[in-house]
Amino acid sequence: GNSVTQMEGPVTLSEEAFLTINCTYTATGYPSLFWYVQYPGEGLQLLLKATKADDKGSNKGFEATYRKETTSFHLEKGSVQVSDSAVYFCALSDQDRDDKIIFGKGTRLHILP
Amino acid sequence: DAGVIQSPRHEVTEMGQEVTLRCKPISGHDYLFWYRQTMMRGLELLIYFNNNVPIDDSGMPEDRFSAKMPNASFSTLKIQPSEPRDSAVYFCASSRGYPLGTQYFGPGTRLTVL
């Protein structure tokens, strides 16, 4: 079945550092890929998405490119801020299979001032 | 728009008691989801509705859990009887369309069963 694997946290970085959170997926069809973010005490909110291979999703300085050849959707940001501290979830959905959205286990990010 | 509203935000109860969690989705959204989040298991989809009809409840852990959606603006998740292992944060989310529609999550209900 479909699945999502993302790097375990926590990830701790200093402000203005470069961020990469790895995400790889397994899917039998052609899924859409998502990154959701959960700030402390809140629910998840969509950060960005990509619906087909080679698409790049971007929002708030974050980017992720849908790489079919490596089955990856890594999240990157060039210069992180303290306000980016949160838990980040990679997710996929496979509409062709009428499948549920499957979330990864989440990666906690701490940004130090 | 007010966003997805959940109540209560925190619930502490004793084992064996009935617990009811409530959710008001965003107006105009046709899908509603209930999730459970724990450190050990991460985020789990319990059940989802389309136009008030339950579509997939395969994630509901056992018969002690039940969910209803009597109308487009209200849903409940009930646990009876509750057990300590039910302690978690329960999220309600709604979307227009699925699975590509963006899911909007409520703030969650933190449930503690003693």
PDB file of C-alpha atoms in Angstrom, chain B:
ATOM      1  CA  ASP B   1     -14.643  32.655   8.044  1.00  0.00           C
ATOM      2  CA  ALA B   2     -14.406  31.281  11.594  1.00  0.00           C
ATOM      3  CA  GLY B   3     -12.535  28.131  10.667  1.00  0.00           C
ATOM      4  CA  VAL B   4     -13.229  24.687  12.076  1.00  0.00           C
ATOM      5  CA  ILE B   5     -14.519  24.921  15.637  1.00  0.00           C
ATOM      6  CA  GLN B   6     -14.022  22.171  18.181  1.00  0.00           C
ATOM      7  CA  SER B   7     -15.239  21.849  21.726  1.00  0.00           C
ATOM      8  CA  PRO B   8     -14.185  21.319  24.373  1.00  0.00           C
ATOM      9  CA  ARG B   9     -10.506  22.260  23.973  1.00  0.00           C
ATOM     10  CA  HIS B  10      -9.552  20.154  26.967  1.00  0.00           C
ATOM     11  CA  GLU B  11     -11.361  17.245  28.581  1.00  0.00           C
ATOM     12  CA  VAL B  12     -10.307  15.306  31.650  1.00  0.00           C
ATOM     13  CA  THR B  13     -12.423  12.356  32.618  1.00  0.00           C
ATOM     14  CA  GLU B  14     -12.246   9.111  34.508  1.00  0.00           C
ATOM     15  CA  MET B  15     -12.059   5.675  33.008  1.00  0.00           C
ATOM     16  CA  GLY B  16     -15.484   4.304  32.151  1.00  0.00           C
ATOM     17  CA  GLN B  17     -17.118   7.670  31.558  1.00  0.00           C
ATOM     18  CA  GLU B  18     -18.705   8.717  28.293  1.00  0.00           C
ATOM     19  CA  VAL B  19     -16.906  11.428  26.348  1.00  0.00           C
ATOM     20  CA  THR B  20     -18.412  13.508  23.532  1.00  0.00           C
ATOM     21  CA  LEU B  21     -16.298  15.692  21.295  1.00  0.00           C
ATOM     22  CA  ARG B  22     -17.937  18.257  19.030  1.00  0.00           C
ATOM     23  CA  CYS B  23     -17.029  19.825  15.720  1.00  0.00           C
ATOM     24  CA  LYS B  24     -18.444  22.559  13.506  1.00  0.00           C
ATOM     25  CA  PRO B  25     -16.895  22.446  10.019  1.00  0.00           C
ATOM     26  CA  ILE B  26     -16.329  25.390   7.711  1.00  0.00           C
ATOM     27  CA  SER B  27     -19.527  26.366   5.954  1.00  0.00           C
ATOM     28  CA  GLY B  28     -19.720  24.995   2.420  1.00  0.00           C
ATOM     29  CA  HIS B  29     -17.279  22.153   2.994  1.00  0.00           C
ATOM     30  CA  ASP B  30     -18.642  18.760   2.016  1.00  0.00           C
ATOM     31  CA  TYR B  31     -16.095  16.533   3.755  1.00  0.00           C
ATOM     32  CA  LEU B  32     -15.465  16.165   7.466  1.00  0.00           C
ATOM     33  CA  PHE B  33     -12.693  14.143   9.094  1.00  0.00           C
ATOM     34  CA  TRP B  34     -11.888  12.988  12.605  1.00  0.00           C
ATOM     35  CA  TYR B  35      -8.227  12.332  13.456  1.00  0.00           C
ATOM     36  CA  ARG B  36      -6.422  11.182  16.582  1.00  0.00           C
ATOM     37  CA  GLN B  37      -2.859  12.244  17.362  1.00  0.00           C
ATOM     38  CA  THR B  38      -0.545  10.540  19.844  1.00  0.00           C
ATOM     39  CA  MET B  39       3.200  10.516  20.285  1.00  0.00           C
ATOM     40  CA  MET B  40       3.371   6.790  19.685  1.00  0.00           C
ATOM     41  CA  ARG B  41       1.105   6.450  16.649  1.00  0.00           C
ATOM     42  CA  GLY B  42       1.257   9.896  15.099  1.00  0.00           C
ATOM     43  CA  LEU B  43      -1.787  11.184  13.225  1.00  0.00           C
ATOM     44  CA  GLU B  44      -4.487   8.605  12.512  1.00  0.00           C
ATOM     45  CA  LEU B  45      -7.619   9.090  10.437  1.00  0.00           C
ATOM     46  CA  LEU B  46     -10.531   7.662  12.382  1.00  0.00           C
ATOM     47  CA  ILE B  47     -13.504   8.343  10.101  1.00  0.00           C
ATOM     48  CA  TYR B  48     -14.639  10.718   7.413  1.00  0.00           C
ATOM     49  CA  PHE B  49     -17.985  11.913   6.096  1.00  0.00           C
ATOM     50  CA  ASN B  50     -19.127  13.198   2.726  1.00  0.00           C
ATOM     51  CA  ASN B  51     -22.313  15.242   2.708  1.00  0.00           C
ATOM     52  CA  ASN B  52     -23.060  14.003   6.228  1.00  0.00           C
ATOM     53  CA  VAL B  53     -22.741  10.332   5.260  1.00  0.00           C
ATOM     54  CA  PRO B  54     -19.954   8.213   6.808  1.00  0.00           C
ATOM     55  CA  ILE B  55     -17.719   6.983   3.996  1.00  0.00           C
ATOM     56  CA  ASP B  56     -14.861   5.190   5.716  1.00  0.00           C
ATOM     57  CA  ASP B  57     -14.741   4.282   9.388  1.00  0.00           C
ATOM     58  CA  SER B  58     -11.992   1.697   9.104  1.00  0.00           C
ATOM     59  CA  GLY B  59      -9.772   3.771  11.361  1.00  0.00           C
ATOM     60  CA  MET B  60     -12.168   3.701  14.295  1.00  0.00           C
ATOM     61  CA  PRO B  61     -10.279   1.645  16.863  1.00  0.00           C
ATOM     62  CA  GLU B  62     -13.186  -0.325  18.293  1.00  0.00           C
ATOM     63  CA  ASP B  63     -16.873  -0.320  19.025  1.00  0.00           C
ATOM     64  CA  ARG B  64     -16.417   2.050  21.936  1.00  0.00           C
ATOM     65  CA  PHE B  65     -15.958   4.813  19.356  1.00  0.00           C
ATOM     66  CA  SER B  66     -18.832   6.218  17.340  1.00  0.00           C
ATOM     67  CA  ALA B  67     -19.275   9.312  15.180  1.00  0.00           C
ATOM     68  CA  LYS B  68     -22.299  11.075  13.813  1.00  0.00           C
ATOM     69  CA  MET B  69     -22.997  13.980  11.533  1.00  0.00           C
ATOM     70  CA  PRO B  70     -26.675  14.892  11.842  1.00  0.00           C
ATOM     71  CA  ASN B  71     -26.335  17.924   9.573  1.00  0.00           C
ATOM     72  CA  ALA B  72     -23.798  19.822   7.490  1.00  0.00           C
ATOM     73  CA  SER B  73     -22.715  22.045  10.350  1.00  0.00           C
ATOM     74  CA  PHE B  74     -22.215  19.629  13.228  1.00  0.00           C
ATOM     75  CA  SER B  75     -20.486  16.362  14.048  1.00  0.00           C
ATOM     76  CA  THR B  76     -19.750  14.428  17.217  1.00  0.00           C
ATOM     77  CA  LEU B  77     -17.228  11.781  18.181  1.00  0.00           C
ATOM     78  CA  LYS B  78     -18.275   9.725  21.167  1.00  0.00           C
ATOM     79  CA  ILE B  79     -16.243   7.330  23.288  1.00  0.00           C
ATOM     80  CA  GLN B  80     -18.185   5.068  25.618  1.00  0.00           C
ATOM     81  CA  PRO B  81     -16.753   3.782  27.881  1.00  0.00           C
ATOM     82  CA  SER B  82     -13.499   5.709  27.830  1.00  0.00           C
ATOM     83  CA  GLU B  83     -10.160   4.112  28.725  1.00  0.00           C
ATOM     84  CA  PRO B  84      -6.764   5.616  29.615  1.00  0.00           C
ATOM     85  CA  ARG B  85      -5.340   4.517  26.261  1.00  0.00           C
ATOM     86  CA  ASP B  86      -7.834   6.835  24.549  1.00  0.00           C
ATOM     87  CA  SER B  87      -5.873   9.813  25.883  1.00  0.00           C
ATOM     88  CA  ALA B  88      -4.810  11.834  22.827  1.00  0.00           C
ATOM     89  CA  VAL B  89      -5.493  15.003  20.895  1.00  0.00           C
ATOM     90  CA  TYR B  90      -8.506  14.622  18.631  1.00  0.00           C
ATOM     91  CA  PHE B  91      -8.718  16.817  15.557  1.00  0.00           C
ATOM     92  CA  CYS B  92     -11.640  17.566  13.326  1.00  0.00           C
ATOM     93  CA  ALA B  93     -10.949  18.794   9.794  1.00  0.00           C
ATOM     94  CA  SER B  94     -13.089  19.762   6.833  1.00  0.00           C
ATOM     95  CA  SER B  95     -12.524  20.262   3.129  1.00  0.00           C
ATOM     96  CA  ARG B  96     -14.242  21.064  -0.101  1.00  0.00           C
ATOM     97  CA  GLY B  97     -13.518  17.971  -2.159  1.00  0.00           C
ATOM     98  CA  TYR B  98     -11.269  15.052  -1.277  1.00  0.00           C
ATOM     99  CA  PRO B  99      -8.505  14.004  -1.420  1.00  0.00           C
ATOM    100  CA  LEU B 100      -7.150  17.025  -3.287  1.00  0.00           C
ATOM    101  CA  GLY B 101      -9.185  19.589  -1.409  1.00  0.00           C
ATOM    102  CA  THR B 102      -7.154  21.348   1.253  1.00  0.00           C
ATOM    103  CA  GLN B 103      -8.038  20.065   4.690  1.00  0.00           C
ATOM    104  CA  TYR B 104      -8.610  22.736   7.326  1.00  0.00           C
ATOM    105  CA  PHE B 105      -8.003  21.505  10.841  1.00  0.00           C
ATOM    106  CA  GLY B 106      -9.588  22.649  14.044  1.00  0.00           C
ATOM    107  CA  PRO B 107      -7.478  23.428  17.133  1.00  0.00           C
ATOM    108  CA  GLY B 108      -8.076  19.970  18.581  1.00  0.00           C
ATOM    109  CA  THR B 109      -9.459  18.556  21.816  1.00  0.00           C
ATOM    110  CA  ARG B 110      -6.892  17.261  24.281  1.00  0.00           C
ATOM    111  CA  LEU B 111      -8.487  14.288  26.029  1.00  0.00           C
ATOM    112  CA  THR B 112      -7.059  12.836  29.227  1.00  0.00           C
ATOM    113  CA  VAL B 113      -8.643   9.700  30.645  1.00  0.00           C
ATOM    114  CA  LEU B 114      -7.524   8.939  34.193  1.00  0.00           C
TER     115      LEU B 114
END
